[in-house]
PDB file of C-alpha atoms and ligand atoms in Angstrom:
ATOM      1  CA  UNK A   1      -5.568 -34.582  34.808  1.00 60.00           C
ATOM      2  CA  UNK A   2      -2.145 -35.286  32.777  1.00 79.00           C
ATOM      3  CA  UNK A   3       0.933 -32.809  33.275  1.00 92.00           C
ATOM      4  CA  UNK A   4       0.244 -31.289  29.956  1.00 96.00           C
ATOM      5  CA  UNK A   5      -3.132 -29.804  30.957  1.00 97.00           C
ATOM      6  CA  UNK A   6      -1.905 -28.654  34.269  1.00 97.00           C
ATOM      7  CA  UNK A   7       1.044 -26.883  32.445  1.00 97.00           C
ATOM      8  CA  UNK A   8      -1.336 -25.162  29.958  1.00 98.00           C
ATOM      9  CA  UNK A   9      -3.404 -23.960  32.702  1.00 98.00           C
ATOM     10  CA  UNK A  10      -0.636 -22.691  34.583  1.00 97.00           C
ATOM     11  CA  UNK A  11       0.748 -20.838  31.595  1.00 98.00           C
ATOM     12  CA  UNK A  12      -2.694 -19.181  31.061  1.00 98.00           C
ATOM     13  CA  UNK A  13      -2.579 -17.827  34.553  1.00 98.00           C
ATOM     14  CA  UNK A  14      -6.295 -17.336  34.689  1.00 98.00           C
ATOM     15  CA  UNK A  15      -6.587 -15.405  31.406  1.00 98.00           C
ATOM     16  CA  UNK A  16      -8.600 -16.842  28.464  1.00 98.00           C
ATOM     17  CA  UNK A  17      -6.901 -19.274  26.432  1.00 98.00           C
ATOM     18  CA  UNK A  18      -6.803 -21.588  23.570  1.00 98.00           C
ATOM     19  CA  UNK A  19      -4.263 -24.184  22.351  1.00 98.00           C
ATOM     20  CA  UNK A  20      -3.262 -26.283  19.448  1.00 98.00           C
ATOM     21  CA  UNK A  21      -3.707 -29.835  20.011  1.00 98.00           C
ATOM     22  CA  UNK A  22      -2.103 -32.787  17.947  1.00 96.00           C
ATOM     23  CA  UNK A  23       0.446 -35.818  18.414  1.00 96.00           C
ATOM     24  CA  UNK A  24       3.131 -34.436  18.177  1.00 94.00           C
ATOM     25  CA  UNK A  25       2.890 -31.026  18.738  1.00 95.00           C
ATOM     26  CA  UNK A  26       6.285 -29.564  19.486  1.00 93.00           C
ATOM     27  CA  UNK A  27       6.974 -28.342  16.071  1.00 91.00           C
ATOM     28  CA  UNK A  28       3.723 -26.717  15.610  1.00 94.00           C
ATOM     29  CA  UNK A  29       3.772 -22.924  14.439  1.00 95.00           C
ATOM     30  CA  UNK A  30       0.365 -22.127  15.770  1.00 97.00           C
ATOM     31  CA  UNK A  31       1.511 -20.550  19.092  1.00 98.00           C
ATOM     32  CA  UNK A  32       3.790 -18.162  17.008  1.00 98.00           C
ATOM     33  CA  UNK A  33       0.837 -16.992  14.890  1.00 97.00           C
ATOM     34  CA  UNK A  34      -1.816 -16.673  17.497  1.00 98.00           C
ATOM     35  CA  UNK A  35       1.016 -15.233  19.848  1.00 98.00           C
ATOM     36  CA  UNK A  36       1.533 -12.571  17.194  1.00 98.00           C
ATOM     37  CA  UNK A  37      -1.919 -11.570  17.143  1.00 98.00           C
ATOM     38  CA  UNK A  38      -2.269 -11.423  20.999  1.00 98.00           C
ATOM     39  CA  UNK A  39       0.675  -9.090  21.292  1.00 98.00           C
ATOM     40  CA  UNK A  40      -0.315  -6.967  18.111  1.00 98.00           C
ATOM     41  CA  UNK A  41      -3.858  -6.403  19.649  1.00 98.00           C
ATOM     42  CA  UNK A  42      -2.779  -6.267  23.259  1.00 98.00           C
ATOM     43  CA  UNK A  43      -5.034  -9.024  24.476  1.00 98.00           C
ATOM     44  CA  UNK A  44      -4.421 -10.284  27.803  1.00 98.00           C
ATOM     45  CA  UNK A  45      -5.020 -13.917  26.697  1.00 98.00           C
ATOM     46  CA  UNK A  46      -2.666 -17.056  26.138  1.00 98.00           C
ATOM     47  CA  UNK A  47      -2.249 -19.531  23.210  1.00 98.00           C
ATOM     48  CA  UNK A  48      -0.526 -22.524  24.164  1.00 98.00           C
ATOM     49  CA  UNK A  49       0.051 -26.359  22.638  1.00 97.00           C
ATOM     50  CA  UNK A  50      -1.218 -29.461  24.242  1.00 98.00           C
ATOM     51  CA  UNK A  51      -0.106 -32.964  23.165  1.00 97.00           C
ATOM     52  CA  UNK A  52      -3.063 -35.337  23.238  1.00 97.00           C
ATOM     53  CA  UNK A  53      -2.538 -39.044  22.246  1.00 96.00           C
ATOM     54  CA  UNK A  54      -4.660 -40.514  19.302  1.00 95.00           C
ATOM     55  CA  UNK A  55      -7.314 -42.518  21.481  1.00 96.00           C
ATOM     56  CA  UNK A  56     -10.754 -41.999  21.998  1.00 96.00           C
ATOM     57  CA  UNK A  57     -10.192 -41.730  25.632  1.00 97.00           C
ATOM     58  CA  UNK A  58      -7.638 -38.714  25.361  1.00 97.00           C
ATOM     59  CA  UNK A  59      -9.834 -36.921  22.919  1.00 97.00           C
ATOM     60  CA  UNK A  60     -12.691 -37.469  25.362  1.00 97.00           C
ATOM     61  CA  UNK A  61     -10.327 -36.075  28.266  1.00 97.00           C
ATOM     62  CA  UNK A  62      -9.719 -32.974  25.914  1.00 98.00           C
ATOM     63  CA  UNK A  63     -13.492 -32.453  25.433  1.00 98.00           C
ATOM     64  CA  UNK A  64     -14.185 -32.547  29.151  1.00 97.00           C
ATOM     65  CA  UNK A  65     -11.234 -30.355  29.994  1.00 98.00           C
ATOM     66  CA  UNK A  66     -12.428 -27.646  27.491  1.00 98.00           C
ATOM     67  CA  UNK A  67     -15.942 -27.962  28.956  1.00 97.00           C
ATOM     68  CA  UNK A  68     -15.168 -27.663  32.556  1.00 96.00           C
ATOM     69  CA  UNK A  69     -12.584 -25.142  32.451  1.00 97.00           C
ATOM     70  CA  UNK A  70     -13.935 -21.449  32.536  1.00 97.00           C
ATOM     71  CA  UNK A  71     -11.280 -19.643  31.038  1.00 98.00           C
ATOM     72  CA  UNK A  72     -10.530 -22.210  28.143  1.00 98.00           C
ATOM     73  CA  UNK A  73     -11.723 -20.936  24.897  1.00 98.00           C
ATOM     74  CA  UNK A  74     -11.306 -23.684  22.443  1.00 98.00           C
ATOM     75  CA  UNK A  75      -8.580 -25.327  20.356  1.00 98.00           C
ATOM     76  CA  UNK A  76      -7.318 -25.828  17.007  1.00 98.00           C
ATOM     77  CA  UNK A  77      -6.585 -29.451  16.095  1.00 97.00           C
ATOM     78  CA  UNK A  78      -3.899 -30.926  13.884  1.00 94.00           C
ATOM     79  CA  UNK A  79      -2.793 -34.382  12.832  1.00 89.00           C
ATOM     80  CA  UNK A  80      -3.812 -36.971  13.722  1.00 92.00           C
ATOM     81  CA  UNK A  81      -7.064 -35.633  15.350  1.00 94.00           C
ATOM     82  CA  UNK A  82      -9.132 -33.646  12.862  1.00 94.00           C
ATOM     83  CA  UNK A  83     -11.591 -36.571  11.821  1.00 93.00           C
ATOM     84  CA  UNK A  84     -11.554 -38.527  15.260  1.00 95.00           C
ATOM     85  CA  UNK A  85     -12.768 -35.427  17.154  1.00 97.00           C
ATOM     86  CA  UNK A  86     -15.759 -34.872  15.304  1.00 96.00           C
ATOM     87  CA  UNK A  87     -18.214 -37.501  17.508  1.00 96.00           C
ATOM     88  CA  UNK A  88     -16.876 -35.930  20.670  1.00 97.00           C
ATOM     89  CA  UNK A  89     -18.173 -32.446  19.870  1.00 98.00           C
ATOM     90  CA  UNK A  90     -21.623 -31.161  20.697  1.00 98.00           C
ATOM     91  CA  UNK A  91     -22.227 -29.278  17.417  1.00 98.00           C
ATOM     92  CA  UNK A  92     -20.643 -29.719  13.976  1.00 98.00           C
ATOM     93  CA  UNK A  93     -20.713 -26.541  11.747  1.00 97.00           C
ATOM     94  CA  UNK A  94     -22.076 -27.553   8.270  1.00 95.00           C
ATOM     95  CA  UNK A  95     -19.003 -26.661   6.214  1.00 93.00           C
ATOM     96  CA  UNK A  96     -17.314 -28.926   8.716  1.00 96.00           C
ATOM     97  CA  UNK A  97     -19.682 -31.594   8.591  1.00 96.00           C
ATOM     98  CA  UNK A  98     -19.435 -31.746   4.703  1.00 93.00           C
ATOM     99  CA  UNK A  99     -15.635 -32.019   4.604  1.00 95.00           C
ATOM    100  CA  UNK A 100     -15.771 -34.430   7.498  1.00 94.00           C
ATOM    101  CA  UNK A 101     -12.932 -32.929   9.801  1.00 94.00           C
ATOM    102  CA  UNK A 102     -12.703 -30.140  12.500  1.00 97.00           C
ATOM    103  CA  UNK A 103      -9.450 -27.868  12.830  1.00 97.00           C
ATOM    104  CA  UNK A 104     -10.925 -25.392  14.995  1.00 98.00           C
ATOM    105  CA  UNK A 105     -13.256 -25.852  18.102  1.00 98.00           C
ATOM    106  CA  UNK A 106     -14.964 -22.967  19.719  1.00 98.00           C
ATOM    107  CA  UNK A 107     -16.867 -22.970  23.100  1.00 98.00           C
ATOM    108  CA  UNK A 108     -19.963 -21.538  22.765  1.00 97.00           C
ATOM    109  CA  UNK A 109     -21.645 -19.049  25.334  1.00 94.00           C
ATOM    110  CA  UNK A 110     -23.415 -21.933  26.809  1.00 94.00           C
ATOM    111  CA  UNK A 111     -20.487 -24.176  27.161  1.00 95.00           C
ATOM    112  CA  UNK A 112     -21.294 -26.528  24.134  1.00 97.00           C
ATOM    113  CA  UNK A 113     -18.411 -27.264  21.770  1.00 98.00           C
ATOM    114  CA  UNK A 114     -18.863 -26.398  18.040  1.00 98.00           C
ATOM    115  CA  UNK A 115     -16.364 -28.051  15.519  1.00 98.00           C
ATOM    116  CA  UNK A 116     -15.478 -25.908  12.466  1.00 98.00           C
ATOM    117  CA  UNK A 117     -13.288 -26.125   9.497  1.00 97.00           C
ATOM    118  CA  UNK A 118     -11.376 -23.073   8.588  1.00 97.00           C
ATOM    119  CA  UNK A 119      -8.798 -24.685   5.966  1.00 96.00           C
ATOM    120  CA  UNK A 120     -10.872 -23.964   2.755  1.00 97.00           C
ATOM    121  CA  UNK A 121     -11.293 -20.311   4.140  1.00 97.00           C
ATOM    122  CA  UNK A 122      -7.479 -20.327   4.739  1.00 98.00           C
ATOM    123  CA  UNK A 123      -6.616 -21.501   1.385  1.00 98.00           C
ATOM    124  CA  UNK A 124      -8.940 -19.155  -0.499  1.00 98.00           C
ATOM    125  CA  UNK A 125      -7.785 -16.351   1.439  1.00 98.00           C
ATOM    126  CA  UNK A 126      -4.362 -17.037   0.915  1.00 98.00           C
ATOM    127  CA  UNK A 127      -4.912 -17.447  -2.899  1.00 98.00           C
ATOM    128  CA  UNK A 128      -6.683 -14.287  -2.830  1.00 98.00           C
ATOM    129  CA  UNK A 129      -4.015 -12.436  -1.452  1.00 97.00           C
ATOM    130  CA  UNK A 130      -1.023 -14.140  -3.542  1.00 98.00           C
ATOM    131  CA  UNK A 131      -3.165 -13.881  -6.808  1.00 98.00           C
ATOM    132  CA  UNK A 132      -5.710 -11.266  -6.633  1.00 97.00           C
ATOM    133  CA  UNK A 133      -6.410 -11.615 -10.471  1.00 95.00           C
ATOM    134  CA  UNK A 134      -7.438 -15.032 -10.217  1.00 98.00           C
ATOM    135  CA  UNK A 135     -10.922 -15.614 -10.982  1.00 98.00           C
ATOM    136  CA  UNK A 136     -12.493 -19.188  -9.843  1.00 98.00           C
ATOM    137  CA  UNK A 137     -15.072 -19.088 -12.643  1.00 98.00           C
ATOM    138  CA  UNK A 138     -12.911 -18.668 -15.665  1.00 98.00           C
ATOM    139  CA  UNK A 139     -11.688 -22.053 -16.279  1.00 98.00           C
ATOM    140  CA  UNK A 140     -10.605 -25.460 -15.196  1.00 98.00           C
ATOM    141  CA  UNK A 141      -8.266 -26.149 -12.218  1.00 98.00           C
ATOM    142  CA  UNK A 142      -6.074 -28.795 -11.378  1.00 98.00           C
ATOM    143  CA  UNK A 143      -5.672 -30.332  -7.795  1.00 98.00           C
ATOM    144  CA  UNK A 144      -2.802 -32.905  -6.866  1.00 98.00           C
ATOM    145  CA  UNK A 145      -3.790 -35.305  -3.888  1.00 97.00           C
ATOM    146  CA  UNK A 146      -6.821 -36.347  -2.276  1.00 96.00           C
ATOM    147  CA  UNK A 147      -5.859 -36.487   1.623  1.00 92.00           C
ATOM    148  CA  UNK A 148      -7.300 -34.416   4.624  1.00 89.00           C
ATOM    149  CA  UNK A 149      -5.929 -30.933   3.263  1.00 92.00           C
ATOM    150  CA  UNK A 150      -7.381 -31.532  -0.230  1.00 95.00           C
ATOM    151  CA  UNK A 151     -10.931 -32.200   1.290  1.00 95.00           C
ATOM    152  CA  UNK A 152     -11.196 -28.637   2.418  1.00 95.00           C
ATOM    153  CA  UNK A 153      -9.420 -27.283  -0.495  1.00 97.00           C
ATOM    154  CA  UNK A 154     -11.708 -28.960  -3.154  1.00 98.00           C
ATOM    155  CA  UNK A 155     -14.990 -28.121  -1.202  1.00 97.00           C
ATOM    156  CA  UNK A 156     -13.894 -24.600  -0.980  1.00 97.00           C
ATOM    157  CA  UNK A 157     -12.911 -24.262  -4.850  1.00 98.00           C
ATOM    158  CA  UNK A 158     -16.062 -25.901  -6.057  1.00 98.00           C
ATOM    159  CA  UNK A 159     -17.996 -23.465  -3.629  1.00 96.00           C
ATOM    160  CA  UNK A 160     -16.052 -20.704  -5.178  1.00 97.00           C
ATOM    161  CA  UNK A 161     -17.703 -21.535  -8.563  1.00 98.00           C
ATOM    162  CA  UNK A 162     -14.938 -23.378 -10.434  1.00 98.00           C
ATOM    163  CA  UNK A 163     -16.531 -24.773 -13.681  1.00 98.00           C
ATOM    164  CA  UNK A 164     -14.337 -28.001 -13.846  1.00 98.00           C
ATOM    165  CA  UNK A 165     -11.905 -29.530 -11.331  1.00 98.00           C
ATOM    166  CA  UNK A 166      -9.423 -32.058 -12.533  1.00 98.00           C
ATOM    167  CA  UNK A 167      -8.474 -34.422  -9.450  1.00 98.00           C
ATOM    168  CA  UNK A 168      -5.543 -36.487  -9.529  1.00 98.00           C
ATOM    169  CA  UNK A 169      -4.170 -38.892  -6.412  1.00 98.00           C
ATOM    170  CA  UNK A 170      -1.561 -41.595  -6.406  1.00 98.00           C
ATOM    171  CA  UNK A 171      -4.420 -43.923  -5.023  1.00 98.00           C
ATOM    172  CA  UNK A 172      -7.021 -43.167  -7.481  1.00 98.00           C
ATOM    173  CA  UNK A 173      -9.890 -44.555  -5.316  1.00 98.00           C
ATOM    174  CA  UNK A 174      -9.521 -41.847  -2.635  1.00 97.00           C
ATOM    175  CA  UNK A 175      -9.853 -39.055  -5.310  1.00 98.00           C
ATOM    176  CA  UNK A 176     -12.978 -41.010  -6.408  1.00 98.00           C
ATOM    177  CA  UNK A 177     -14.546 -40.714  -2.776  1.00 96.00           C
ATOM    178  CA  UNK A 178     -13.750 -37.067  -2.930  1.00 97.00           C
ATOM    179  CA  UNK A 179     -15.241 -36.646  -6.365  1.00 97.00           C
ATOM    180  CA  UNK A 180     -18.334 -38.429  -5.164  1.00 96.00           C
ATOM    181  CA  UNK A 181     -18.436 -36.305  -1.933  1.00 96.00           C
ATOM    182  CA  UNK A 182     -17.889 -32.735  -3.413  1.00 97.00           C
ATOM    183  CA  UNK A 183     -19.460 -32.808  -6.971  1.00 97.00           C
ATOM    184  CA  UNK A 184     -22.316 -30.134  -6.977  1.00 96.00           C
ATOM    185  CA  UNK A 185     -25.817 -30.974  -8.457  1.00 94.00           C
ATOM    186  CA  UNK A 186     -25.700 -28.237 -10.971  1.00 96.00           C
ATOM    187  CA  UNK A 187     -23.924 -30.044 -13.722  1.00 95.00           C
ATOM    188  CA  UNK A 188     -20.231 -28.760 -12.924  1.00 98.00           C
ATOM    189  CA  UNK A 189     -17.788 -31.782 -12.870  1.00 97.00           C
ATOM    190  CA  UNK A 190     -15.097 -33.142 -10.644  1.00 98.00           C
ATOM    191  CA  UNK A 191     -13.012 -35.029 -13.297  1.00 98.00           C
ATOM    192  CA  UNK A 192     -10.810 -38.006 -11.861  1.00 98.00           C
ATOM    193  CA  UNK A 193      -7.520 -38.111 -13.851  1.00 98.00           C
ATOM    194  CA  UNK A 194      -4.758 -40.562 -13.459  1.00 98.00           C
ATOM    195  CA  UNK A 195      -1.876 -39.811 -11.445  1.00 98.00           C
ATOM    196  CA  UNK A 196       0.672 -40.724 -14.200  1.00 98.00           C
ATOM    197  CA  UNK A 197      -1.163 -37.963 -16.505  1.00 98.00           C
ATOM    198  CA  UNK A 198      -0.421 -35.025 -14.050  1.00 98.00           C
ATOM    199  CA  UNK A 199       1.703 -33.194 -16.641  1.00 98.00           C
ATOM    200  CA  UNK A 200      -0.883 -33.757 -19.464  1.00 98.00           C
ATOM    201  CA  UNK A 201      -3.985 -32.456 -17.440  1.00 98.00           C
ATOM    202  CA  UNK A 202      -2.496 -29.028 -17.175  1.00 98.00           C
ATOM    203  CA  UNK A 203      -3.739 -27.902 -20.484  1.00 98.00           C
ATOM    204  CA  UNK A 204      -5.784 -24.921 -20.308  1.00 98.00           C
ATOM    205  CA  UNK A 205      -5.866 -24.845 -16.558  1.00 98.00           C
ATOM    206  CA  UNK A 206      -6.102 -21.426 -14.461  1.00 98.00           C
ATOM    207  CA  UNK A 207      -4.828 -22.951 -11.150  1.00 98.00           C
ATOM    208  CA  UNK A 208      -2.522 -25.904 -10.268  1.00 99.00           C
ATOM    209  CA  UNK A 209      -2.722 -26.710  -6.724  1.00 98.00           C
ATOM    210  CA  UNK A 210      -0.430 -29.397  -4.806  1.00 98.00           C
ATOM    211  CA  UNK A 211      -1.886 -30.614  -1.658  1.00 97.00           C
ATOM    212  CA  UNK A 212       0.408 -33.753  -1.283  1.00 96.00           C
ATOM    213  CA  UNK A 213       3.374 -33.715   0.899  1.00 94.00           C
ATOM    214  CA  UNK A 214       5.486 -34.209  -2.228  1.00 97.00           C
ATOM    215  CA  UNK A 215       8.242 -31.561  -2.273  1.00 97.00           C
ATOM    216  CA  UNK A 216       8.499 -31.236   1.740  1.00 95.00           C
ATOM    217  CA  UNK A 217      11.944 -30.866   2.902  1.00 94.00           C
ATOM    218  CA  UNK A 218      13.492 -34.323   3.208  1.00 95.00           C
ATOM    219  CA  UNK A 219      10.967 -36.054   1.568  1.00 95.00           C
ATOM    220  CA  UNK A 220      10.282 -37.072  -2.146  1.00 96.00           C
ATOM    221  CA  UNK A 221      10.202 -34.502  -4.797  1.00 96.00           C
ATOM    222  CA  UNK A 222       7.193 -33.903  -6.981  1.00 98.00           C
ATOM    223  CA  UNK A 223       8.106 -34.886 -10.369  1.00 98.00           C
ATOM    224  CA  UNK A 224       5.807 -33.021 -12.981  1.00 98.00           C
ATOM    225  CA  UNK A 225       6.398 -31.318 -16.274  1.00 98.00           C
ATOM    226  CA  UNK A 226       4.721 -27.669 -16.336  1.00 98.00           C
ATOM    227  CA  UNK A 227       5.237 -27.332 -20.142  1.00 98.00           C
ATOM    228  CA  UNK A 228       1.297 -27.633 -21.137  1.00 98.00           C
ATOM    229  CA  UNK A 229       0.379 -25.153 -18.238  1.00 98.00           C
ATOM    230  CA  UNK A 230      -0.770 -21.776 -19.251  1.00 98.00           C
ATOM    231  CA  UNK A 231       1.648 -18.830 -18.712  1.00 97.00           C
ATOM    232  CA  UNK A 232      -1.346 -17.069 -17.008  1.00 98.00           C
ATOM    233  CA  UNK A 233      -2.077 -19.735 -14.554  1.00 98.00           C
ATOM    234  CA  UNK A 234      -1.278 -19.629 -10.905  1.00 98.00           C
ATOM    235  CA  UNK A 235       0.470 -22.360  -8.999  1.00 98.00           C
ATOM    236  CA  UNK A 236      -0.268 -22.836  -5.415  1.00 98.00           C
ATOM    237  CA  UNK A 237       1.672 -25.215  -3.113  1.00 98.00           C
ATOM    238  CA  UNK A 238       0.481 -25.746   0.543  1.00 96.00           C
ATOM    239  CA  UNK A 239       3.809 -27.237   1.314  1.00 95.00           C
ATOM    240  CA  UNK A 240       5.566 -24.564   3.426  1.00 92.00           C
ATOM    241  CA  UNK A 241       8.646 -26.120   4.511  1.00 92.00           C
ATOM    242  CA  UNK A 242      10.387 -25.071   2.255  1.00 95.00           C
ATOM    243  CA  UNK A 243       8.703 -21.927   1.599  1.00 95.00           C
ATOM    244  CA  UNK A 244       9.839 -22.187  -2.029  1.00 97.00           C
ATOM    245  CA  UNK A 245       9.293 -25.503  -3.190  1.00 97.00           C
ATOM    246  CA  UNK A 246      10.845 -27.101  -6.321  1.00 98.00           C
ATOM    247  CA  UNK A 247       7.418 -26.783  -7.926  1.00 98.00           C
ATOM    248  CA  UNK A 248       7.082 -22.957  -7.212  1.00 98.00           C
ATOM    249  CA  UNK A 249      10.742 -22.389  -8.344  1.00 98.00           C
ATOM    250  CA  UNK A 250      10.025 -24.238 -11.507  1.00 98.00           C
ATOM    251  CA  UNK A 251       6.755 -22.261 -12.201  1.00 98.00           C
ATOM    252  CA  UNK A 252       8.227 -18.804 -11.149  1.00 98.00           C
ATOM    253  CA  UNK A 253      10.859 -19.482 -13.718  1.00 98.00           C
ATOM    254  CA  UNK A 254       8.372 -19.699 -16.489  1.00 98.00           C
ATOM    255  CA  UNK A 255       6.255 -16.852 -15.204  1.00 98.00           C
ATOM    256  CA  UNK A 256       3.484 -18.049 -13.585  1.00 98.00           C
ATOM    257  CA  UNK A 257       2.069 -16.142 -10.385  1.00 98.00           C
ATOM    258  CA  UNK A 258       2.940 -18.463  -7.387  1.00 98.00           C
ATOM    259  CA  UNK A 259       1.259 -18.877  -3.831  1.00 98.00           C
ATOM    260  CA  UNK A 260       3.275 -20.606  -1.148  1.00 97.00           C
ATOM    261  CA  UNK A 261       1.777 -22.395   1.690  1.00 96.00           C
ATOM    262  CA  UNK A 262       2.605 -20.188   4.621  1.00 97.00           C
ATOM    263  CA  UNK A 263      -0.246 -17.718   3.726  1.00 97.00           C
ATOM    264  CA  UNK A 264      -2.729 -20.747   4.121  1.00 97.00           C
ATOM    265  CA  UNK A 265      -1.527 -21.610   7.563  1.00 97.00           C
ATOM    266  CA  UNK A 266      -1.768 -17.947   8.610  1.00 98.00           C
ATOM    267  CA  UNK A 267      -5.242 -17.119   7.225  1.00 98.00           C
ATOM    268  CA  UNK A 268      -6.844 -20.519   8.434  1.00 98.00           C
ATOM    269  CA  UNK A 269      -6.116 -19.183  12.084  1.00 98.00           C
ATOM    270  CA  UNK A 270      -8.170 -15.991  11.533  1.00 98.00           C
ATOM    271  CA  UNK A 271     -11.689 -17.537  12.099  1.00 98.00           C
ATOM    272  CA  UNK A 272     -10.759 -19.054  15.181  1.00 98.00           C
ATOM    273  CA  UNK A 273      -8.954 -16.187  16.679  1.00 98.00           C
ATOM    274  CA  UNK A 274     -11.961 -13.987  16.011  1.00 98.00           C
ATOM    275  CA  UNK A 275     -14.284 -16.414  17.507  1.00 98.00           C
ATOM    276  CA  UNK A 276     -12.232 -16.917  20.775  1.00 98.00           C
ATOM    277  CA  UNK A 277     -10.713 -13.328  21.398  1.00 98.00           C
ATOM    278  CA  UNK A 278     -13.372 -11.335  19.660  1.00 98.00           C
ATOM    279  CA  UNK A 279     -10.916  -9.468  17.705  1.00 98.00           C
ATOM    280  CA  UNK A 280     -10.957  -9.249  13.891  1.00 98.00           C
ATOM    281  CA  UNK A 281      -7.256  -9.927  12.479  1.00 98.00           C
ATOM    282  CA  UNK A 282      -5.540 -10.003   9.490  1.00 97.00           C
ATOM    283  CA  UNK A 283      -1.958 -11.431   8.357  1.00 98.00           C
ATOM    284  CA  UNK A 284       0.811  -9.360   7.655  1.00 97.00           C
ATOM    285  CA  UNK A 285       4.613  -9.446   6.512  1.00 97.00           C
ATOM    286  CA  UNK A 286       5.753  -9.100  10.066  1.00 97.00           C
ATOM    287  CA  UNK A 287       3.551 -11.942  10.981  1.00 98.00           C
ATOM    288  CA  UNK A 288       5.301 -14.116   8.279  1.00 97.00           C
ATOM    289  CA  UNK A 289       8.548 -13.207   9.509  1.00 96.00           C
ATOM    290  CA  UNK A 290       7.684 -14.032  13.010  1.00 96.00           C
ATOM    291  CA  UNK A 291       6.087 -17.374  12.293  1.00 97.00           C
ATOM    292  CA  UNK A 292       9.070 -18.573   9.932  1.00 94.00           C
ATOM    293  CA  UNK A 293      11.475 -17.634  12.507  1.00 94.00           C
ATOM    294  CA  UNK A 294       9.616 -19.833  15.352  1.00 90.00           C
TER     295      UNK A 294
HETATM  296  P1  LIG B 301      -2.782 -34.183   4.406  1.00 84.88           P
HETATM  297  O1  LIG B 301      -3.826 -34.105   5.592  1.00 84.88           O
HETATM  298  O2  LIG B 301      -1.907 -33.187   4.639  1.00 84.88           O
HETATM  299  O3  LIG B 301      -3.685 -33.797   3.146  1.00 84.88           O
HETATM  300  P2  LIG B 301      -2.540 -36.824   4.007  1.00 84.88           P
HETATM  301  O4  LIG B 301      -4.138 -37.030   4.168  1.00 84.88           O
HETATM  302  O5  LIG B 301      -1.803 -37.865   4.465  1.00 84.88           O
HETATM  303  O6  LIG B 301      -2.328 -35.694   4.489  1.00 84.88           O
HETATM  304  O7  LIG B 301      -2.710 -36.943   2.343  1.00 84.88           O
HETATM  305  C1  LIG B 301      -1.001 -36.838   1.755  1.00 84.88           C
HETATM  306  C2  LIG B 301      -1.298 -36.671   0.270  1.00 84.88           C
HETATM  307  O8  LIG B 301      -0.173 -36.849  -0.445  1.00 84.88           O
HETATM  308  C3  LIG B 301      -2.226 -37.959  -0.268  1.00 84.88           C
HETATM  309  O9  LIG B 301      -3.037 -37.327  -1.483  1.00 84.88           O
HETATM  310  C4  LIG B 301      -1.319 -38.677  -0.711  1.00 84.88           C
HETATM  311  O10 LIG B 301      -1.777 -39.549  -1.696  1.00 84.88           O
HETATM  312  P3  LIG B 301      -2.248 -41.314  -1.491  1.00 84.88           P
HETATM  313  O11 LIG B 301      -3.682 -40.935  -1.247  1.00 84.88           O
HETATM  314  O12 LIG B 301      -2.141 -42.112  -2.591  1.00 84.88           O
HETATM  315  O13 LIG B 301      -1.389 -41.730  -0.196  1.00 84.88           O
HETATM  316  C5  LIG B 301      -0.065 -38.044  -1.346  1.00 84.88           C
HETATM  317  N1  LIG B 301       1.223 -38.480  -1.292  1.00 84.88           N
HETATM  318  C6  LIG B 301       2.011 -38.639  -0.312  1.00 84.88           C
HETATM  319  N2  LIG B 301       3.162 -39.441  -0.710  1.00 84.88           N
HETATM  320  C7  LIG B 301       3.148 -39.314  -2.021  1.00 84.88           C
HETATM  321  C8  LIG B 301       3.806 -40.141  -3.061  1.00 84.88           C
HETATM  322  N3  LIG B 301       5.264 -40.421  -2.748  1.00 84.88           N
HETATM  323  N4  LIG B 301       3.560 -39.754  -4.436  1.00 84.88           N
HETATM  324  C9  LIG B 301       2.413 -39.286  -4.665  1.00 84.88           C
HETATM  325  N5  LIG B 301       1.281 -39.038  -3.727  1.00 84.88           N
HETATM  326  C10 LIG B 301       1.907 -38.887  -2.433  1.00 84.88           C
END
């Protein structure tokens, strides 16, 4: 067993525990968000971080560790493990199977490991919180990006009843794959549009979502002209460093309701916490402040 596992077990001091697993993992805010709930509800448990290399052997060791450690409840997975973990688990929840990625592992009562995906839940819950008046069925939505995050978001939006989803990605072939995977059989459409048309396809949209990494601090900006976006549309950016991206600042200035990326991060943690520690939780302004300061 590597030192990282030994340190995690030691930090848990016999209490039930979960952890966020990634490579690298030092900058994850998940310990802050779960730590907040543990304190808030006076739960004698632990949530740590575990660096695991992106190899099949290392992920196999993780699964074996979770199975054999009695007080291990499960884990969250972040980059680059969300897809590679899937074949090493015992059960995959249907929604996670559909998305093809797992961000939450829950050890069931019989010791088997179940993979779930709560990204779509987190996205919709944050959207509902930030823009309570938004109605999925009211009109077309525009989604920028077709990476890992987009898969959960597109699946959730189609399931929520969006009548038409316009999907754009720099690499169009990836958007086509996503369109094939998530187009329902009831006649609703996922329209694949050209990345260069991103300012034009905003006409009539009720929601614009950025799932790309563009706009992240230190990275490239997202270049888009919002003139054609209705003033009544909601703009949702899943980037949360910075919290107020240039996209959100531009949208806010013209009167659009804005949803920042921190809400999705917080809400996606709820189902895992509830399954592991048996306590219903919600997000709060105090938790937002604590996670931002972490
Ligand atoms: P995540 O899991 O966070 O979605 P990802 O799978 O690496 O991360 O996806 C990153 C997204 O940002 C992709 O849609 C990517 O577009 P490509 O599929 O063409 O790579 C998009 N992206 C990253 N850098 C970009 C850039 N400079 N211009 C346009 N899109 C970019």
